[in-house]
PDB file of C-alpha atoms in Angstrom:
ATOM      1  CA  MET A  26       8.830  14.421   4.419  1.00 95.00           C
ATOM      2  CA  PHE A  27       6.319  12.358   2.381  1.00 97.00           C
ATOM      3  CA  MET A  28       4.635  13.934  -0.636  1.00 97.00           C
ATOM      4  CA  ARG A  29       2.534  10.974  -1.754  1.00 97.00           C
ATOM      5  CA  ILE A  30       2.044   7.238  -1.658  1.00 98.00           C
ATOM      6  CA  ASP A  31       4.163   6.564  -4.739  1.00 97.00           C
ATOM      7  CA  HIS A  32       3.225   2.923  -5.163  1.00 98.00           C
ATOM      8  CA  ILE A  33       2.172  -0.278  -3.511  1.00 98.00           C
ATOM      9  CA  ALA A  34       3.978  -3.366  -4.724  1.00 98.00           C
ATOM     10  CA  ILE A  35       2.356  -6.769  -5.170  1.00 98.00           C
ATOM     11  CA  ALA A  36       4.478  -9.919  -5.422  1.00 98.00           C
ATOM     12  CA  CYS A  37       3.239 -12.514  -7.904  1.00 98.00           C
ATOM     13  CA  HIS A  38       4.263 -15.723  -9.643  1.00 98.00           C
ATOM     14  CA  ASP A  39       3.020 -14.738 -13.086  1.00 98.00           C
ATOM     15  CA  LEU A  40       3.646 -11.129 -14.070  1.00 98.00           C
ATOM     16  CA  GLU A  41       1.839 -11.233 -17.427  1.00 98.00           C
ATOM     17  CA  ALA A  42      -1.281 -12.817 -15.945  1.00 98.00           C
ATOM     18  CA  LYS A  43      -1.418 -10.268 -13.138  1.00 98.00           C
ATOM     19  CA  ILE A  44      -0.860  -7.349 -15.511  1.00 98.00           C
ATOM     20  CA  LYS A  45      -3.874  -8.566 -17.484  1.00 98.00           C
ATOM     21  CA  LEU A  46      -5.964  -9.068 -14.333  1.00 98.00           C
ATOM     22  CA  PHE A  47      -5.247  -5.688 -12.773  1.00 98.00           C
ATOM     23  CA  CYS A  48      -5.420  -3.701 -16.015  1.00 98.00           C
ATOM     24  CA  GLU A  49      -8.709  -5.263 -17.053  1.00 97.00           C
ATOM     25  CA  THR A  50     -10.357  -5.195 -13.632  1.00 98.00           C
ATOM     26  CA  PHE A  51      -9.379  -1.654 -12.712  1.00 98.00           C
ATOM     27  CA  GLU A  52      -9.061  -0.063 -16.173  1.00 97.00           C
ATOM     28  CA  LEU A  53      -5.350   0.638 -15.687  1.00 98.00           C
ATOM     29  CA  THR A  54      -2.495   0.998 -18.171  1.00 97.00           C
ATOM     30  CA  VAL A  55       1.072  -0.292 -17.998  1.00 98.00           C
ATOM     31  CA  VAL A  56       3.428   2.675 -18.185  1.00 97.00           C
ATOM     32  CA  ALA A  57       6.731   0.824 -17.667  1.00 97.00           C
ATOM     33  CA  ARG A  58       8.183  -2.664 -17.657  1.00 97.00           C
ATOM     34  CA  GLU A  59      11.651  -3.364 -16.335  1.00 96.00           C
ATOM     35  CA  ILE A  60      13.976  -6.157 -15.361  1.00 96.00           C
ATOM     36  CA  ASN A  61      15.999  -5.229 -12.297  1.00 92.00           C
ATOM     37  CA  GLU A  62      18.795  -7.790 -11.980  1.00 92.00           C
ATOM     38  CA  GLU A  63      20.110  -6.160  -8.805  1.00 87.00           C
ATOM     39  CA  GLN A  64      16.793  -6.686  -7.037  1.00 90.00           C
ATOM     40  CA  GLY A  65      16.117  -9.993  -8.783  1.00 96.00           C
ATOM     41  CA  VAL A  66      12.734  -8.984 -10.204  1.00 97.00           C
ATOM     42  CA  LYS A  67      10.889  -8.272 -13.381  1.00 97.00           C
ATOM     43  CA  GLU A  68       8.221  -5.694 -12.854  1.00 97.00           C
ATOM     44  CA  ALA A  69       5.486  -3.563 -14.325  1.00 98.00           C
ATOM     45  CA  MET A  70       4.177  -0.175 -13.231  1.00 97.00           C
ATOM     46  CA  LEU A  71       0.429   0.419 -13.650  1.00 98.00           C
ATOM     47  CA  LYS A  72      -0.532   4.049 -13.360  1.00 98.00           C
ATOM     48  CA  ILE A  73      -3.178   4.994 -10.790  1.00 98.00           C
ATOM     49  CA  ALA A  74      -3.115   8.780 -11.021  1.00 96.00           C
ATOM     50  CA  ASP A  75      -1.004  11.861 -11.588  1.00 94.00           C
ATOM     51  CA  GLY A  76      -0.516  14.384  -8.814  1.00 90.00           C
ATOM     52  CA  GLU A  77       1.239  17.643  -8.131  1.00 87.00           C
ATOM     53  CA  SER A  78       4.225  15.950  -6.527  1.00 89.00           C
ATOM     54  CA  GLY A  79       4.364  12.977  -8.903  1.00 92.00           C
ATOM     55  CA  SER A  80       2.313   9.987  -9.957  1.00 95.00           C
ATOM     56  CA  SER A  81       1.129   6.908  -8.110  1.00 97.00           C
ATOM     57  CA  TYR A  82       1.225   3.314  -9.260  1.00 98.00           C
ATOM     58  CA  ILE A  83       0.570  -0.320  -8.597  1.00 98.00           C
ATOM     59  CA  GLN A  84       3.881  -2.143  -9.037  1.00 98.00           C
ATOM     60  CA  LEU A  85       3.692  -5.831  -9.926  1.00 98.00           C
ATOM     61  CA  LEU A  86       6.785  -7.903  -9.082  1.00 98.00           C
ATOM     62  CA  GLU A  87       7.766 -11.367 -10.300  1.00 98.00           C
ATOM     63  CA  PRO A  88      11.005 -12.851  -8.950  1.00 98.00           C
ATOM     64  CA  LEU A  89      13.778 -13.783 -11.369  1.00 98.00           C
ATOM     65  CA  SER A  90      14.716 -16.723  -9.144  1.00 97.00           C
ATOM     66  CA  PRO A  91      13.369 -18.517  -6.049  1.00 97.00           C
ATOM     67  CA  ASP A  92      16.323 -17.348  -3.927  1.00 97.00           C
ATOM     68  CA  SER A  93      15.766 -13.643  -4.643  1.00 97.00           C
ATOM     69  CA  PRO A  94      14.094 -11.557  -1.907  1.00 96.00           C
ATOM     70  CA  VAL A  95      10.737 -11.592  -3.714  1.00 98.00           C
ATOM     71  CA  GLY A  96      11.124 -15.304  -4.470  1.00 98.00           C
ATOM     72  CA  LYS A  97      11.629 -16.015  -0.773  1.00 98.00           C
ATOM     73  CA  PHE A  98       8.690 -13.789   0.125  1.00 97.00           C
ATOM     74  CA  LEU A  99       6.425 -15.768  -2.220  1.00 98.00           C
ATOM     75  CA  ALA A 100       7.629 -19.104  -0.841  1.00 97.00           C
ATOM     76  CA  LYS A 101       6.911 -17.970   2.717  1.00 96.00           C
ATOM     77  CA  ARG A 102       3.769 -15.850   2.384  1.00 95.00           C
ATOM     78  CA  GLY A 103       2.319 -16.375  -1.066  1.00 97.00           C
ATOM     79  CA  GLU A 104       1.173 -13.688  -3.460  1.00 98.00           C
ATOM     80  CA  GLY A 105       0.092 -10.328  -2.090  1.00 98.00           C
ATOM     81  CA  LEU A 106       1.211  -6.955  -0.805  1.00 98.00           C
ATOM     82  CA  HIS A 107       5.010  -6.814  -0.662  1.00 98.00           C
ATOM     83  CA  HIS A 108       5.902  -3.226   0.203  1.00 98.00           C
ATOM     84  CA  VAL A 109       4.741   0.386   0.172  1.00 98.00           C
ATOM     85  CA  ALA A 110       6.710   3.289  -1.299  1.00 98.00           C
ATOM     86  CA  PHE A 111       6.422   6.935  -0.322  1.00 98.00           C
ATOM     87  CA  GLY A 112       7.478   9.819  -2.540  1.00 98.00           C
ATOM     88  CA  VAL A 113      10.055  12.183  -1.037  1.00 98.00           C
ATOM     89  CA  PRO A 114      11.698  15.296  -2.487  1.00 97.00           C
ATOM     90  CA  ASP A 115      15.240  14.098  -1.685  1.00 97.00           C
ATOM     91  CA  VAL A 116      15.881  10.460  -0.867  1.00 97.00           C
ATOM     92  CA  ALA A 117      19.330  10.971   0.707  1.00 97.00           C
ATOM     93  CA  GLU A 118      17.957  13.661   3.018  1.00 98.00           C
ATOM     94  CA  ALA A 119      14.992  11.472   4.002  1.00 98.00           C
ATOM     95  CA  MET A 120      17.362   8.556   4.711  1.00 98.00           C
ATOM     96  CA  ASP A 121      19.396  10.752   7.059  1.00 98.00           C
ATOM     97  CA  LYS A 122      16.332  12.013   8.905  1.00 98.00           C
ATOM     98  CA  ILE A 123      14.810   8.540   9.302  1.00 98.00           C
ATOM     99  CA  SER A 124      18.080   6.921  10.307  1.00 97.00           C
ATOM    100  CA  ALA A 125      18.508   9.597  12.983  1.00 97.00           C
ATOM    101  CA  LYS A 126      15.177   8.440  14.473  1.00 97.00           C
ATOM    102  CA  GLY A 127      16.635   4.961  14.993  1.00 96.00           C
ATOM    103  CA  VAL A 128      15.013   3.140  12.056  1.00 98.00           C
ATOM    104  CA  ARG A 129      17.544   0.989  10.221  1.00 98.00           C
ATOM    105  CA  LEU A 130      18.110   1.447   6.497  1.00 98.00           C
ATOM    106  CA  LEU A 131      18.438  -1.589   4.230  1.00 97.00           C
ATOM    107  CA  ASP A 132      20.406   0.540   1.766  1.00 96.00           C
ATOM    108  CA  GLU A 133      23.481   2.492   2.773  1.00 93.00           C
ATOM    109  CA  ARG A 134      23.013   4.875  -0.104  1.00 96.00           C
ATOM    110  CA  PRO A 135      20.303   5.573  -2.708  1.00 97.00           C
ATOM    111  CA  ARG A 136      20.084   3.110  -5.579  1.00 94.00           C
ATOM    112  CA  HIS A 137      18.291   2.951  -8.892  1.00 92.00           C
ATOM    113  CA  GLY A 138      14.573   2.168  -8.782  1.00 92.00           C
ATOM    114  CA  SER A 139      11.785   1.983 -11.333  1.00 89.00           C
ATOM    115  CA  MET A 140      11.499   4.565 -14.104  1.00 91.00           C
ATOM    116  CA  GLY A 141      14.739   6.360 -13.342  1.00 92.00           C
ATOM    117  CA  SER A 142      13.947   6.978  -9.679  1.00 95.00           C
ATOM    118  CA  GLU A 143      16.369   6.981  -6.761  1.00 96.00           C
ATOM    119  CA  ILE A 144      15.217   4.739  -3.950  1.00 97.00           C
ATOM    120  CA  ALA A 145      16.094   3.269  -0.579  1.00 98.00           C
ATOM    121  CA  PHE A 146      14.450   0.615   1.570  1.00 97.00           C
ATOM    122  CA  LEU A 147      13.867   0.809   5.326  1.00 98.00           C
ATOM    123  CA  HIS A 148      14.025  -2.173   7.675  1.00 98.00           C
ATOM    124  CA  PRO A 149      10.587  -3.754   8.141  1.00 97.00           C
ATOM    125  CA  LYS A 150      11.456  -4.943  11.655  1.00 97.00           C
ATOM    126  CA  ASP A 151      11.714  -1.311  12.766  1.00 98.00           C
ATOM    127  CA  LEU A 152       8.398  -0.368  11.122  1.00 98.00           C
ATOM    128  CA  GLY A 153       5.842  -2.853  12.367  1.00 96.00           C
ATOM    129  CA  GLY A 154       6.646  -5.487   9.780  1.00 97.00           C
ATOM    130  CA  THR A 155       6.117  -3.057   6.915  1.00 98.00           C
ATOM    131  CA  LEU A 156       8.749  -3.086   4.190  1.00 98.00           C
ATOM    132  CA  THR A 157       8.933   0.601   3.281  1.00 98.00           C
ATOM    133  CA  GLU A 158      10.600   2.267   0.304  1.00 98.00           C
ATOM    134  CA  LEU A 159      11.516   5.901  -0.218  1.00 98.00           C
ATOM    135  CA  VAL A 160      11.244   7.152  -3.804  1.00 98.00           C
ATOM    136  CA  GLN A 161      12.687  10.270  -5.348  1.00 97.00           C
ATOM    137  CA  ALA A 162      11.087  10.314  -8.775  1.00 94.00           C
ATOM    138  CA  ALA A 163      13.112  11.115 -11.862  1.00 91.00           C
ATOM    139  CA  ALA A 164      12.189  14.546 -13.179  1.00 76.00           C
ATOM    140  CA  PRO A 165      10.151  15.067 -15.264  1.00 61.00           C
ATOM    141  CA  ARG A 166       8.015  12.059 -14.577  1.00 43.00           C
TER     142      ARG A 166
ATOM    143  CA  MET B  11     -11.912   4.367 -12.013  1.00 95.00           C
ATOM    144  CA  PHE B  12      -9.169   5.041  -9.434  1.00 97.00           C
ATOM    145  CA  MET B  13      -8.339   8.637  -8.498  1.00 97.00           C
ATOM    146  CA  ARG B  14      -5.642   7.966  -5.914  1.00 97.00           C
ATOM    147  CA  ILE B  15      -4.134   5.485  -3.502  1.00 98.00           C
ATOM    148  CA  ASP B  16      -6.312   6.540  -0.564  1.00 97.00           C
ATOM    149  CA  HIS B  17      -4.455   4.601   2.109  1.00 98.00           C
ATOM    150  CA  ILE B  18      -2.391   1.599   2.985  1.00 98.00           C
ATOM    151  CA  ALA B  19      -3.390  -0.183   6.155  1.00 98.00           C
ATOM    152  CA  ILE B  20      -0.956  -1.733   8.613  1.00 98.00           C
ATOM    153  CA  ALA B  21      -2.139  -4.290  11.173  1.00 98.00           C
ATOM    154  CA  CYS B  22      -0.519  -4.036  14.594  1.00 98.00           C
ATOM    155  CA  HIS B  23      -0.806  -5.320  18.165  1.00 98.00           C
ATOM    156  CA  ASP B  24      -0.280  -1.965  19.851  1.00 98.00           C
ATOM    157  CA  LEU B  25      -1.973   0.988  18.182  1.00 98.00           C
ATOM    158  CA  GLU B  26      -0.608   3.699  20.472  1.00 98.00           C
ATOM    159  CA  ALA B  27       2.977   2.483  20.124  1.00 98.00           C
ATOM    160  CA  LYS B  28       2.721   2.341  16.343  1.00 98.00           C
ATOM    161  CA  ILE B  29       1.116   5.784  16.147  1.00 98.00           C
ATOM    162  CA  LYS B  30       4.096   7.134  18.069  1.00 98.00           C
ATOM    163  CA  LEU B  31       6.596   5.233  15.894  1.00 98.00           C
ATOM    164  CA  PHE B  32       5.152   6.271  12.538  1.00 98.00           C
ATOM    165  CA  CYS B  33       4.407   9.866  13.519  1.00 98.00           C
ATOM    166  CA  GLU B  34       7.858  10.431  14.970  1.00 98.00           C
ATOM    167  CA  THR B  35       9.796   8.598  12.264  1.00 98.00           C
ATOM    168  CA  PHE B  36       7.991  10.100   9.299  1.00 98.00           C
ATOM    169  CA  GLU B  37       6.863  13.445  10.753  1.00 97.00           C
ATOM    170  CA  LEU B  38       3.178  12.577  10.345  1.00 98.00           C
ATOM    171  CA  THR B  39       0.074  13.735  12.212  1.00 97.00           C
ATOM    172  CA  VAL B  40      -2.953  11.741  13.364  1.00 98.00           C
ATOM    173  CA  VAL B  41      -6.039  13.235  11.750  1.00 97.00           C
ATOM    174  CA  ALA B  42      -8.620  10.719  13.000  1.00 97.00           C
ATOM    175  CA  ARG B  43      -9.064   7.930  15.523  1.00 97.00           C
ATOM    176  CA  GLU B  44     -12.035   5.602  15.428  1.00 96.00           C
ATOM    177  CA  ILE B  45     -13.367   2.402  16.877  1.00 96.00           C
ATOM    178  CA  ASN B  46     -15.202   0.386  14.248  1.00 92.00           C
ATOM    179  CA  GLU B  47     -17.135  -2.344  16.072  1.00 92.00           C
ATOM    180  CA  GLU B  48     -18.497  -3.750  12.813  1.00 87.00           C
ATOM    181  CA  GLN B  49     -14.978  -4.391  11.516  1.00 90.00           C
ATOM    182  CA  GLY B  50     -13.613  -5.277  14.958  1.00 96.00           C
ATOM    183  CA  VAL B  51     -10.815  -2.690  14.925  1.00 97.00           C
ATOM    184  CA  LYS B  52      -9.618   0.464  16.537  1.00 97.00           C
ATOM    185  CA  GLU B  53      -7.722   2.601  14.108  1.00 97.00           C
ATOM    186  CA  ALA B  54      -5.855   5.805  13.413  1.00 98.00           C
ATOM    187  CA  MET B  55      -5.421   7.729  10.179  1.00 97.00           C
ATOM    188  CA  LEU B  56      -2.038   9.444   9.657  1.00 98.00           C
ATOM    189  CA  LYS B  57      -2.106  11.978   6.874  1.00 98.00           C
ATOM    190  CA  ILE B  58       0.448  11.616   4.078  1.00 98.00           C
ATOM    191  CA  ALA B  59      -0.677  14.316   1.662  1.00 96.00           C
ATOM    192  CA  ASP B  60      -3.607  16.213   0.218  1.00 94.00           C
ATOM    193  CA  GLY B  61      -4.444  15.916  -3.439  1.00 90.00           C
ATOM    194  CA  GLU B  62      -6.964  17.188  -5.966  1.00 87.00           C
ATOM    195  CA  SER B  63      -9.151  14.110  -5.648  1.00 89.00           C
ATOM    196  CA  GLY B  64      -8.731  13.673  -1.885  1.00 92.00           C
ATOM    197  CA  SER B  65      -6.080  12.929   0.702  1.00 95.00           C
ATOM    198  CA  SER B  66      -3.885   9.899   1.312  1.00 97.00           C
ATOM    199  CA  TYR B  67      -3.127   8.203   4.612  1.00 98.00           C
ATOM    200  CA  ILE B  68      -1.414   5.462   6.520  1.00 98.00           C
ATOM    201  CA  GLN B  69      -4.124   3.615   8.447  1.00 98.00           C
ATOM    202  CA  LEU B  70      -3.025   1.763  11.571  1.00 98.00           C
ATOM    203  CA  LEU B  71      -5.300  -1.084  12.716  1.00 98.00           C
ATOM    204  CA  GLU B  72      -5.425  -2.875  16.050  1.00 98.00           C
ATOM    205  CA  PRO B  73      -7.957  -5.691  16.455  1.00 98.00           C
ATOM    206  CA  LEU B  74     -10.624  -5.451  19.146  1.00 98.00           C
ATOM    207  CA  SER B  75     -10.455  -9.220  19.644  1.00 97.00           C
ATOM    208  CA  PRO B  76      -8.335 -12.170  18.458  1.00 97.00           C
ATOM    209  CA  ASP B  77     -11.236 -13.641  16.467  1.00 96.00           C
ATOM    210  CA  SER B  78     -11.801 -10.477  14.399  1.00 97.00           C
ATOM    211  CA  PRO B  79     -10.477 -10.460  10.812  1.00 96.00           C
ATOM    212  CA  VAL B  80      -7.463  -8.323  11.762  1.00 98.00           C
ATOM    213  CA  GLY B  81      -6.894 -10.445  14.893  1.00 98.00           C
ATOM    214  CA  LYS B  82      -6.769 -13.575  12.744  1.00 98.00           C
ATOM    215  CA  PHE B  83      -4.471 -11.849  10.259  1.00 97.00           C
ATOM    216  CA  LEU B  84      -2.023 -10.978  13.044  1.00 98.00           C
ATOM    217  CA  ALA B  85      -2.101 -14.530  14.442  1.00 97.00           C
ATOM    218  CA  LYS B  86      -1.334 -15.972  11.004  1.00 96.00           C
ATOM    219  CA  ARG B  87       1.052 -13.424   9.462  1.00 95.00           C
ATOM    220  CA  GLY B  88       2.211 -11.052  12.168  1.00 97.00           C
ATOM    221  CA  GLU B  89       2.278  -7.280  11.946  1.00 98.00           C
ATOM    222  CA  GLY B  90       2.535  -5.618   8.555  1.00 98.00           C
ATOM    223  CA  LEU B  91       0.671  -4.516   5.450  1.00 98.00           C
ATOM    224  CA  HIS B  92      -2.972  -5.564   5.679  1.00 98.00           C
ATOM    225  CA  HIS B  93      -4.727  -3.958   2.700  1.00 98.00           C
ATOM    226  CA  VAL B  94      -4.614  -1.163   0.146  1.00 98.00           C
ATOM    227  CA  ALA B  95      -7.458   1.261  -0.548  1.00 98.00           C
ATOM    228  CA  PHE B  96      -8.080   3.162  -3.763  1.00 98.00           C
ATOM    229  CA  GLY B  97     -10.133   6.337  -3.990  1.00 98.00           C
ATOM    230  CA  VAL B  98     -13.075   6.218  -6.410  1.00 98.00           C
ATOM    231  CA  PRO B  99     -15.665   8.859  -7.284  1.00 97.00           C
ATOM    232  CA  ASP B 100     -18.620   6.514  -6.659  1.00 97.00           C
ATOM    233  CA  VAL B 101     -18.142   3.303  -4.715  1.00 97.00           C
ATOM    234  CA  ALA B 102     -21.405   1.648  -5.817  1.00 97.00           C
ATOM    235  CA  GLU B 103     -20.580   2.276  -9.459  1.00 98.00           C
ATOM    236  CA  ALA B 104     -17.024   0.942  -9.022  1.00 98.00           C
ATOM    237  CA  MET B 105     -18.406  -2.179  -7.286  1.00 98.00           C
ATOM    238  CA  ASP B 106     -20.690  -2.851 -10.252  1.00 98.00           C
ATOM    239  CA  LYS B 107     -17.903  -2.404 -12.801  1.00 97.00           C
ATOM    240  CA  ILE B 108     -15.460  -4.601 -10.895  1.00 98.00           C
ATOM    241  CA  SER B 109     -18.014  -7.305 -10.160  1.00 97.00           C
ATOM    242  CA  ALA B 110     -18.863  -7.420 -13.863  1.00 97.00           C
ATOM    243  CA  LYS B 111     -15.199  -8.301 -14.543  1.00 97.00           C
ATOM    244  CA  GLY B 112     -15.570 -11.415 -12.392  1.00 96.00           C
ATOM    245  CA  VAL B 113     -13.850 -10.198  -9.212  1.00 98.00           C
ATOM    246  CA  ARG B 114     -15.880 -11.118  -6.130  1.00 98.00           C
ATOM    247  CA  LEU B 115     -16.965  -8.427  -3.676  1.00 98.00           C
ATOM    248  CA  LEU B 116     -16.692  -9.048   0.059  1.00 97.00           C
ATOM    249  CA  ASP B 117     -19.436  -6.461   0.629  1.00 96.00           C
ATOM    250  CA  GLU B 118     -22.802  -6.673  -1.083  1.00 93.00           C
ATOM    251  CA  ARG B 119     -23.325  -2.954  -0.679  1.00 96.00           C
ATOM    252  CA  PRO B 120     -21.216   0.028   0.434  1.00 97.00           C
ATOM    253  CA  ARG B 121     -20.644   0.363   4.162  1.00 94.00           C
ATOM    254  CA  HIS B 122     -19.261   3.002   6.488  1.00 92.00           C
ATOM    255  CA  GLY B 123     -15.480   3.423   6.527  1.00 92.00           C
ATOM    256  CA  SER B 124     -13.058   5.808   8.183  1.00 89.00           C
ATOM    257  CA  MET B 125     -13.828   9.507   8.410  1.00 91.00           C
ATOM    258  CA  GLY B 126     -17.321   9.314   6.995  1.00 92.00           C
ATOM    259  CA  SER B 127     -16.315   7.480   3.836  1.00 95.00           C
ATOM    260  CA  GLU B 128     -18.315   4.826   1.983  1.00 96.00           C
ATOM    261  CA  ILE B 129     -16.271   1.704   1.344  1.00 97.00           C
ATOM    262  CA  ALA B 130     -16.328  -1.835  -0.005  1.00 98.00           C
ATOM    263  CA  PHE B 131     -13.780  -4.635   0.055  1.00 97.00           C
ATOM    264  CA  LEU B 132     -12.854  -6.902  -2.864  1.00 98.00           C
ATOM    265  CA  HIS B 133     -11.930 -10.560  -2.520  1.00 98.00           C
ATOM    266  CA  PRO B 134      -8.156 -11.009  -2.168  1.00 97.00           C
ATOM    267  CA  LYS B 135      -8.262 -14.449  -3.820  1.00 97.00           C
ATOM    268  CA  ASP B 136      -9.376 -12.809  -7.056  1.00 98.00           C
ATOM    269  CA  LEU B 137      -6.667 -10.123  -6.868  1.00 98.00           C
ATOM    270  CA  GLY B 138      -3.396 -11.948  -6.371  1.00 96.00           C
ATOM    271  CA  GLY B 139      -3.725 -12.213  -2.614  1.00 97.00           C
ATOM    272  CA  THR B 140      -4.220  -8.467  -2.248  1.00 98.00           C
ATOM    273  CA  LEU B 141      -7.026  -7.357   0.048  1.00 98.00           C
ATOM    274  CA  THR B 142      -8.331  -4.286  -1.780  1.00 98.00           C
ATOM    275  CA  GLU B 143     -10.707  -1.598  -0.576  1.00 98.00           C
ATOM    276  CA  LEU B 144     -12.642   0.972  -2.564  1.00 98.00           C
ATOM    277  CA  VAL B 145     -13.128   4.340  -0.848  1.00 98.00           C
ATOM    278  CA  GLN B 146     -15.541   7.112  -1.678  1.00 97.00           C
ATOM    279  CA  ALA B 147     -14.417   9.911   0.598  1.00 94.00           C
ATOM    280  CA  ALA B 148     -16.930  12.000   2.496  1.00 91.00           C
ATOM    281  CA  ALA B 149     -17.175  15.484   1.040  1.00 76.00           C
ATOM    282  CA  PRO B 150     -15.612  17.816   1.998  1.00 61.00           C
ATOM    283  CA  ARG B 151     -12.669  15.889   3.368  1.00 43.00           C
TER     284      ARG B 151
END
C-alpha cells in the first residue's frame, strides 16, 4: 500500500526563517512554495531525496490564521512535527482499503495537495495520535 | 547530506496494540523488535519500503518507565509523532557538519540505534521543536 515516506510536515510560526534554518543546516533546497487557502497554510517543500516511487520532502507549514488547523495546533502544542505523509499509487483505492479497516477518513474524497498531488488525511484518533496523510504524487514528479 | 527519510517514530502506551493496528491498517510487517535499555524504550520497526540508499520504517516506541524520555513525552503530549530520522552515509561526519552550523547535538558521539545502526539526536529547540535523528544504517540492511 505504501511506497515511501513522502514527507514529514513541521508546523512553524515563521516560514521564511525555518526555510533558511533547515536549508542551511541540512544542505537542502526548496523545490516548491505554495499557499493553500483551503487548508489555511503557506508552505514550502524541501527535497530530501528522489526514489523509484517518487521523492521525499520536509514540508514546512505556517498557518494563514490562528483559527486554521495548523494555527490551532501551534497554539496548543507549539512548533514541531505536525503530520506524516505516505506515498501510495492510488489515493482513492488506499482510502477505501483503510476505511474498510475501521480507520476514519478526515476527507470524504481526495483533494489537492502540494505540487499537484492528490491527498487525503486519516483521523489521528484512530492512529495513535498520528495525523497521517496519503499522497498520490502528480506524474511526472 | 540526507539520503532518505529513514523512519518516523510514534510514541505509544501499548506497543503490541499499536503494532497490530498499524500492520493491519496499512498492510505492514514487523521487521525488528528491540529493547533499548539505554534509551528506555521497547520498540518495533515496521517496514515501509526499500530504497537505493536503505529502507524506510515506522518505528513504534513504548517507554520502559514513566521517567524515561518517551515516558515523559507521553505524560506531557500523549501518543503521537515523537521524532523523525534521516538516513546519512556517515553519522559522525553529518554530526560535525550540523554542529558547525550552530545546531546543538544531544549526543556527543554516535551511539547504537535500531537494527545495528549508528545514530545521533539533534536538539529539538534548535530545529523548530522537531526532535531529529541521524541514522547510518548497518550494512547490509
